[in-house]
GROMACS .gro file of N, CA and C in nm:
model
  378
    1GLN      N    1  -1.181   1.881  -0.804
    1GLN     CA    2  -1.229   1.816  -0.684
    1GLN      C    3  -1.114   1.783  -0.589
    2PHE      N    4  -1.017   1.704  -0.638
    2PHE     CA    5  -0.902   1.664  -0.557
    2PHE      C    6  -0.774   1.710  -0.624
    3VAL      N    7  -0.687   1.773  -0.549
    3VAL     CA    8  -0.560   1.820  -0.602
    3VAL      C    9  -0.448   1.764  -0.516
    4GLU      N   10  -0.366   1.677  -0.574
    4GLU     CA   11  -0.259   1.613  -0.499
    4GLU      C   12  -0.128   1.688  -0.515
    5SER      N   13  -0.042   1.670  -0.416
    5SER     CA   14   0.095   1.722  -0.424
    5SER      C   15   0.182   1.640  -0.331
    6GLY      N   16   0.313   1.652  -0.348
    6GLY     CA   17   0.405   1.592  -0.254
    6GLY      C   18   0.482   1.472  -0.304
    7GLY      N   19   0.457   1.428  -0.425
    7GLY     CA   20   0.533   1.316  -0.477
    7GLY      C   21   0.676   1.356  -0.509
    8GLY      N   22   0.757   1.258  -0.546
    8GLY     CA   23   0.895   1.287  -0.581
    8GLY      C   24   0.981   1.163  -0.575
    9LEU      N   25   1.112   1.187  -0.573
    9LEU     CA   26   1.210   1.079  -0.571
    9LEU      C   27   1.271   1.069  -0.432
   10VAL      N   28   1.278   0.948  -0.382
   10VAL     CA   29   1.333   0.927  -0.248
   10VAL      C   30   1.410   0.796  -0.246
   11HIS      N   31   1.509   0.786  -0.159
   11HIS     CA   32   1.584   0.662  -0.144
   11HIS      C   33   1.508   0.564  -0.057
   12PRO      N   34   1.537   0.437  -0.071
   12PRO     CA   35   1.476   0.338   0.019
   12PRO      C   36   1.501   0.375   0.165
   13GLY      N   37   1.398   0.361   0.246
   13GLY     CA   38   1.409   0.400   0.386
   13GLY      C   39   1.369   0.542   0.413
   14GLY      N   40   1.352   0.620   0.309
   14GLY     CA   41   1.318   0.760   0.324
   14GLY      C   42   1.169   0.783   0.347
   15SER      N   43   1.132   0.911   0.351
   15SER     CA   44   0.994   0.949   0.381
   15SER      C   45   0.945   1.055   0.282
   16LEU      N   46   0.815   1.054   0.262
   16LEU     CA   47   0.747   1.156   0.183
   16LEU      C   48   0.610   1.180   0.246
   17ARG      N   49   0.555   1.299   0.225
   17ARG     CA   50   0.419   1.326   0.265
   17ARG      C   51   0.340   1.375   0.144
   18LEU      N   52   0.234   1.305   0.116
   18LEU     CA   53   0.144   1.345   0.010
   18LEU      C   54   0.028   1.425   0.068
   19SER      N   55  -0.018   1.523  -0.009
   19SER     CA   56  -0.132   1.605   0.033
   19SER      C   57  -0.241   1.598  -0.073
   20CYS      N   58  -0.363   1.602  -0.028
   20CYS     CA   59  -0.478   1.602  -0.117
   20CYS      C   60  -0.575   1.708  -0.069
   21GLU      N   61  -0.583   1.814  -0.144
   21GLU     CA   62  -0.677   1.921  -0.110
   21GLU      C   63  -0.810   1.890  -0.178
   22ILE      N   64  -0.916   1.887  -0.100
   22ILE     CA   65  -1.045   1.853  -0.156
   22ILE      C   66  -1.144   1.967  -0.131
   23SER      N   67  -1.254   1.960  -0.201
   23SER     CA   68  -1.349   2.071  -0.197
   23SER      C   69  -1.405   2.091  -0.057
   24SER      N   70  -1.420   1.981   0.016
   24SER     CA   71  -1.472   1.992   0.152
   24SER      C   72  -1.445   1.863   0.226
   25THR      N   73  -1.407   1.874   0.351
   25THR     CA   74  -1.394   1.756   0.434
   25THR      C   75  -1.513   1.744   0.529
   26ALA      N   76  -1.623   1.803   0.486
   26ALA     CA   77  -1.744   1.793   0.567
   26ALA      C   78  -1.777   1.647   0.593
   27ALA      N   79  -1.837   1.621   0.705
   27ALA     CA   80  -1.861   1.485   0.751
   27ALA      C   81  -1.970   1.419   0.667
   28LEU      N   82  -1.936   1.381   0.547
   28LEU     CA   83  -2.029   1.309   0.464
   28LEU      C   84  -2.047   1.168   0.515
   29TYR      N   85  -2.171   1.128   0.530
   29TYR     CA   86  -2.199   0.997   0.586
   29TYR      C   87  -2.149   0.888   0.494
   30ASN      N   88  -2.080   0.791   0.551
   30ASN     CA   89  -2.041   0.670   0.479
   30ASN      C   90  -1.946   0.698   0.362
   31TYR      N   91  -1.868   0.805   0.370
   31TYR     CA   92  -1.779   0.842   0.260
   31TYR      C   93  -1.637   0.851   0.312
   32ALA      N   94  -1.544   0.802   0.231
   32ALA     CA   95  -1.404   0.803   0.271
   32ALA      C   96  -1.317   0.860   0.160
   33VAL      N   97  -1.212   0.927   0.199
   33VAL     CA   98  -1.112   0.978   0.106
   33VAL      C   99  -0.980   0.908   0.137
   34GLY      N  100  -0.909   0.874   0.033
   34GLY     CA  101  -0.783   0.804   0.057
   34GLY      C  102  -0.696   0.804  -0.064
   35TRP      N  103  -0.606   0.705  -0.068
   35TRP     CA  104  -0.507   0.697  -0.173
   35TRP      C  105  -0.508   0.559  -0.237
   36VAL      N  106  -0.502   0.564  -0.367
   36VAL     CA  107  -0.492   0.442  -0.448
   36VAL      C  108  -0.366   0.456  -0.533
   37ARG      N  109  -0.288   0.353  -0.541
   37ARG     CA  110  -0.166   0.360  -0.621
   37ARG      C  111  -0.168   0.255  -0.730
   38GLN      N  112  -0.093   0.285  -0.835
   38GLN     CA  113  -0.078   0.190  -0.945
   38GLN      C  114   0.065   0.196  -0.995
   39ALA      N  115   0.132   0.085  -0.982
   39ALA     CA  116   0.267   0.072  -1.035
   39ALA      C  117   0.259   0.022  -1.179
   40SER      N  118   0.363   0.046  -1.253
   40SER     CA  119   0.366   0.006  -1.393
   40SER      C  120   0.344  -0.144  -1.406
   41GLY      N  121   0.245  -0.183  -1.485
   41GLY     CA  122   0.220  -0.323  -1.510
   41GLY      C  123   0.143  -0.396  -1.401
   42LYS      N  124   0.101  -0.324  -1.300
   42LYS     CA  125   0.029  -0.386  -1.189
   42LYS      C  126  -0.112  -0.328  -1.176
   43GLU      N  127  -0.198  -0.398  -1.105
   43GLU     CA  128  -0.334  -0.348  -1.085
   43GLU      C  129  -0.335  -0.242  -0.976
   44ARG      N  130  -0.444  -0.169  -0.972
   44ARG     CA  131  -0.459  -0.064  -0.872
   44ARG      C  132  -0.466  -0.124  -0.732
   45GLU      N  133  -0.409  -0.053  -0.637
   45GLU     CA  134  -0.407  -0.099  -0.499
   45GLU      C  135  -0.457   0.012  -0.407
   46GLY      N  136  -0.561  -0.015  -0.333
   46GLY     CA  137  -0.605   0.079  -0.231
   46GLY      C  138  -0.502   0.079  -0.119
   47VAL      N  139  -0.449   0.195  -0.086
   47VAL     CA  140  -0.341   0.205   0.011
   47VAL      C  141  -0.393   0.238   0.150
   48ALA      N  142  -0.473   0.343   0.158
   48ALA     CA  143  -0.526   0.388   0.288
   48ALA      C  144  -0.645   0.479   0.262
   49CYS      N  145  -0.737   0.482   0.357
   49CYS     CA  146  -0.849   0.574   0.348
   49CYS      C  147  -0.892   0.619   0.487
   50ILE      N  148  -0.960   0.732   0.490
   50ILE     CA  149  -1.009   0.787   0.616
   50ILE      C  150  -1.154   0.828   0.597
   51GLU      N  151  -1.239   0.784   0.688
   51GLU     CA  152  -1.380   0.818   0.678
   51GLU      C  153  -1.400   0.963   0.722
   52LEU      N  154  -1.473   1.039   0.638
   52LEU     CA  155  -1.496   1.178   0.671
   52LEU      C  156  -1.592   1.194   0.788
   53GLY      N  157  -1.674   1.094   0.812
   53GLY     CA  158  -1.771   1.104   0.920
   53GLY      C  159  -1.707   1.098   1.057
   54ASP      N  160  -1.630   0.994   1.084
   54ASP     CA  161  -1.576   0.975   1.219
   54ASP      C  162  -1.425   0.961   1.223
   55GLY      N  163  -1.360   0.974   1.108
   55GLY     CA  164  -1.214   0.970   1.107
   55GLY      C  165  -1.153   0.832   1.114
   56THR      N  166  -1.234   0.727   1.102
   56THR     CA  167  -1.180   0.592   1.104
   56THR      C  168  -1.083   0.573   0.987
   57THR      N  169  -0.969   0.514   1.016
   57THR     CA  170  -0.869   0.492   0.913
   57THR      C  171  -0.855   0.343   0.883
   58ARG      N  172  -0.820   0.314   0.759
   58ARG     CA  173  -0.798   0.177   0.714
   58ARG      C  174  -0.675   0.175   0.626
   59TYR      N  175  -0.601   0.062   0.631
   59TYR     CA  176  -0.477   0.051   0.557
   59TYR      C  177  -0.466  -0.085   0.488
   60ALA      N  178  -0.397  -0.083   0.375
   60ALA     CA  179  -0.358  -0.208   0.313
   60ALA      C  180  -0.252  -0.275   0.398
   61HIS      N  181  -0.249  -0.406   0.394
   61HIS     CA  182  -0.151  -0.481   0.473
   61HIS      C  183  -0.009  -0.441   0.434
   62SER      N  184   0.012  -0.409   0.308
   62SER     CA  185   0.146  -0.380   0.257
   62SER      C  186   0.206  -0.252   0.314
   63VAL      N  187   0.122  -0.164   0.368
   63VAL     CA  188   0.174  -0.035   0.417
   63VAL      C  189   0.147  -0.014   0.566
   64ARG      N  190   0.075  -0.106   0.627
   64ARG     CA  191   0.039  -0.088   0.768
   64ARG      C  192   0.166  -0.078   0.854
   65GLY      N  193   0.167   0.024   0.940
   65GLY     CA  194   0.283   0.046   1.024
   65GLY      C  195   0.385   0.139   0.964
   66ARG      N  196   0.375   0.164   0.834
   66ARG     CA  197   0.470   0.255   0.767
   66ARG      C  198   0.403   0.383   0.720
   67PHE      N  199   0.277   0.372   0.678
   67PHE     CA  200   0.204   0.487   0.626
   67PHE      C  201   0.098   0.530   0.728
   68THR      N  202   0.072   0.660   0.731
   68THR     CA  203  -0.031   0.715   0.818
   68THR      C  204  -0.116   0.815   0.740
   69ILE      N  205  -0.246   0.794   0.741
   69ILE     CA  206  -0.337   0.887   0.675
   69ILE      C  207  -0.403   0.974   0.782
   70SER      N  208  -0.420   1.101   0.748
   70SER     CA  209  -0.481   1.194   0.842
   70SER      C  210  -0.554   1.303   0.766
   71ARG      N  211  -0.627   1.385   0.837
   71ARG     CA  212  -0.700   1.493   0.772
   71ARG      C  213  -0.690   1.620   0.856
   72ASP      N  214  -0.698   1.732   0.789
   72ASP     CA  215  -0.704   1.862   0.854
   72ASP      C  216  -0.829   1.930   0.801
   73ASN      N  217  -0.934   1.928   0.879
   73ASN     CA  218  -1.061   1.982   0.833
   73ASN      C  219  -1.053   2.132   0.805
   74ALA      N  220  -0.972   2.204   0.880
   74ALA     CA  221  -0.961   2.348   0.859
   74ALA      C  222  -0.900   2.381   0.724
   75LYS      N  223  -0.814   2.290   0.674
   75LYS     CA  224  -0.749   2.312   0.545
   75LYS      C  225  -0.812   2.228   0.435
   76ASN      N  226  -0.916   2.154   0.466
   76ASN     CA  227  -0.980   2.066   0.367
   76ASN      C  228  -0.876   1.979   0.297
   77THR      N  229  -0.790   1.920   0.375
   77THR     CA  230  -0.678   1.845   0.319
   77THR      C  231  -0.664   1.711   0.389
   78VAL      N  232  -0.635   1.610   0.309
   78VAL     CA  233  -0.603   1.476   0.359
   78VAL      C  234  -0.456   1.449   0.328
   79TYR      N  235  -0.386   1.393   0.425
   79TYR     CA  236  -0.244   1.368   0.410
   79TYR      C  237  -0.214   1.219   0.414
   80LEU      N  238  -0.106   1.182   0.347
   80LEU     CA  239  -0.053   1.046   0.359
   80LEU      C  240   0.095   1.059   0.392
   81GLU      N  241   0.128   1.028   0.516
   81GLU     CA  242   0.267   1.028   0.560
   81GLU      C  243   0.325   0.890   0.532
   82MET      N  244   0.431   0.886   0.452
   82MET     CA  245   0.489   0.758   0.411
   82MET      C  246   0.632   0.750   0.465
   83ASN      N  247   0.655   0.653   0.549
   83ASN     CA  248   0.787   0.631   0.609
   83ASN      C  249   0.842   0.494   0.568
   84SER      N  250   0.969   0.477   0.588
   84SER     CA  251   1.035   0.350   0.557
   84SER      C  252   1.000   0.302   0.417
   85LEU      N  253   1.009   0.391   0.323
   85LEU     CA  254   0.969   0.360   0.186
   85LEU      C  255   1.056   0.251   0.126
   86LYS      N  256   0.990   0.168   0.046
   86LYS     CA  257   1.057   0.056  -0.020
   86LYS      C  258   1.050   0.075  -0.171
   87LEU      N  259   1.133  -0.001  -0.242
   87LEU     CA  260   1.131   0.005  -0.387
   87LEU      C  261   0.991  -0.026  -0.442
   88ASP      N  262   0.921  -0.119  -0.376
   88ASP     CA  263   0.788  -0.160  -0.421
   88ASP      C  264   0.682  -0.053  -0.401
   89ASP      N  265   0.715   0.054  -0.331
   89ASP     CA  266   0.620   0.163  -0.313
   89ASP      C  267   0.617   0.258  -0.432
   90THR      N  268   0.707   0.239  -0.527
   90THR     CA  269   0.708   0.321  -0.647
   90THR      C  270   0.578   0.304  -0.724
   91ALA      N  271   0.509   0.415  -0.749
   91ALA     CA  272   0.380   0.408  -0.818
   91ALA      C  273   0.325   0.549  -0.839
   92LEU      N  274   0.219   0.556  -0.918
   92LEU     CA  275   0.140   0.679  -0.926
   92LEU      C  276   0.037   0.673  -0.815
   93TYR      N  277   0.037   0.771  -0.727
   93TYR     CA  278  -0.055   0.775  -0.614
   93TYR      C  279  -0.166   0.876  -0.646
   94SER      N  280  -0.289   0.828  -0.638
   94SER     CA  281  -0.403   0.915  -0.667
   94SER      C  282  -0.489   0.930  -0.543
   95CYS      N  283  -0.535   1.051  -0.522
   95CYS     CA  284  -0.631   1.076  -0.415
   95CYS      C  285  -0.770   1.040  -0.467
   96VAL      N  286  -0.843   0.965  -0.388
   96VAL     CA  287  -0.970   0.910  -0.434
   96VAL      C  288  -1.076   0.927  -0.326
   97GLY      N  289  -1.197   0.956  -0.368
   97GLY     CA  290  -1.310   0.961  -0.276
   97GLY      C  291  -1.418   0.864  -0.321
   98ASP      N  292  -1.476   0.793  -0.224
   98ASP     CA  293  -1.580   0.697  -0.259
   98ASP      C  294  -1.654   0.655  -0.132
   99ALA      N  295  -1.770   0.595  -0.153
   99ALA     CA  296  -1.843   0.538  -0.040
   99ALA      C  297  -1.756   0.431   0.026
  100ILE      N  298  -1.766   0.420   0.156
  100ILE     CA  299  -1.675   0.332   0.228
  100ILE      C  300  -1.692   0.186   0.185
  101GLU      N  301  -1.810   0.147   0.145
  101GLU     CA  302  -1.830   0.007   0.107
  101GLU      C  303  -1.762  -0.028  -0.025
  102ASN      N  304  -1.721   0.074  -0.101
  102ASN     CA  305  -1.653   0.049  -0.229
  102ASN      C  306  -1.502   0.040  -0.215
  103TRP      N  307  -1.452   0.075  -0.097
  103TRP     CA  308  -1.307   0.074  -0.082
  103TRP      C  309  -1.252  -0.067  -0.069
  104VAL      N  310  -1.145  -0.094  -0.142
  104VAL     CA  311  -1.068  -0.217  -0.129
  104VAL      C  312  -0.929  -0.178  -0.084
  105LEU      N  313  -0.889  -0.221   0.035
  105LEU     CA  314  -0.756  -0.189   0.085
  105LEU      C  315  -0.663  -0.305   0.052
  106GLY      N  316  -0.598  -0.290  -0.061
  106GLY     CA  317  -0.513  -0.395  -0.115
  106GLY      C  318  -0.529  -0.396  -0.265
  107PRO      N  319  -0.473  -0.493  -0.334
  107PRO     CA  320  -0.486  -0.499  -0.479
  107PRO      C  321  -0.631  -0.517  -0.523
  108GLY      N  322  -0.664  -0.456  -0.636
  108GLY     CA  323  -0.796  -0.478  -0.691
  108GLY      C  324  -0.895  -0.365  -0.671
  109PHE      N  325  -0.848  -0.246  -0.634
  109PHE     CA  326  -0.941  -0.133  -0.623
  109PHE      C  327  -0.995  -0.103  -0.763
  110ASP      N  328  -1.127  -0.108  -0.777
  110ASP     CA  329  -1.185  -0.092  -0.912
  110ASP      C  330  -1.327  -0.040  -0.902
  111SER      N  331  -1.345   0.072  -0.832
  111SER     CA  332  -1.479   0.126  -0.816
  111SER      C  333  -1.517   0.214  -0.934
  112ALA      N  334  -1.637   0.193  -0.986
  112ALA     CA  335  -1.688   0.273  -1.097
  112ALA      C  336  -1.743   0.407  -1.050
  113TYR      N  337  -1.754   0.425  -0.919
  113TYR     CA  338  -1.819   0.545  -0.866
  113TYR      C  339  -1.723   0.640  -0.798
  114ALA      N  340  -1.594   0.607  -0.797
  114ALA     CA  341  -1.496   0.688  -0.726
  114ALA      C  342  -1.469   0.819  -0.799
  115THR      N  343  -1.431   0.919  -0.720
  115THR     CA  344  -1.382   1.045  -0.773
  115THR      C  345  -1.231   1.045  -0.759
  116TRP      N  346  -1.161   1.081  -0.868
  116TRP     CA  347  -1.015   1.069  -0.871
  116TRP      C  348  -0.948   1.205  -0.888
  117GLY      N  349  -0.832   1.219  -0.822
  117GLY     CA  350  -0.743   1.329  -0.854
  117GLY      C  351  -0.655   1.290  -0.971
  118GLN      N  352  -0.566   1.382  -1.010
  118GLN     CA  353  -0.483   1.358  -1.129
  118GLN      C  354  -0.364   1.267  -1.099
  119GLY      N  355  -0.330   1.251  -0.973
  119GLY     CA  356  -0.220   1.163  -0.935
  119GLY      C  357  -0.088   1.236  -0.916
  120THR      N  358  -0.004   1.178  -0.833
  120THR     CA  359   0.131   1.230  -0.812
  120THR      C  360   0.226   1.110  -0.807
  121GLN      N  361   0.338   1.123  -0.876
  121GLN     CA  362   0.430   1.010  -0.889
  121GLN      C  363   0.525   1.003  -0.769
  122VAL      N  364   0.540   0.882  -0.717
  122VAL     CA  365   0.637   0.854  -0.611
  122VAL      C  366   0.735   0.752  -0.666
  123ASN      N  367   0.862   0.788  -0.664
  123ASN     CA  368   0.968   0.699  -0.711
  123ASN      C  369   1.064   0.671  -0.595
  124VAL      N  370   1.078   0.545  -0.561
  124VAL     CA  371   1.172   0.503  -0.458
  124VAL      C  372   1.286   0.430  -0.529
  125SER      N  373   1.404   0.488  -0.522
  125SER     CA  374   1.515   0.434  -0.598
  125SER      C  375   1.645   0.455  -0.523
  126ALA      N  376   1.733   0.355  -0.537
  126ALA     CA  377   1.865   0.367  -0.475
  126ALA      C  378   1.956   0.452  -0.564
   0.00000   0.00000   0.00000
């Protein structure tokens, strides 16, 4: 369903772009695709999502202004551009699809109905 790529090791202040190829970016009503991360020992955090219907984007407070989510319908791909990375951004990032009402942008993402990719690791280290 979802295939992520683009994780890796980066220094603080650096940038990475994650990609999520999905089966279709057709305008499903009330459905959003985005990214959820989980750092070691911490709960899941909804990072950003984009509604497939109208392209509305939402962000967690912790990443607002640094991360940008976008989509390319021709490539059936959702991207997460991450800039000004911090040590606290280190986590496993998973591409997730779910109804918009189930999205939590911030700590505590815990939807039983979400579709998950396998995840890609992002390590921010000096």
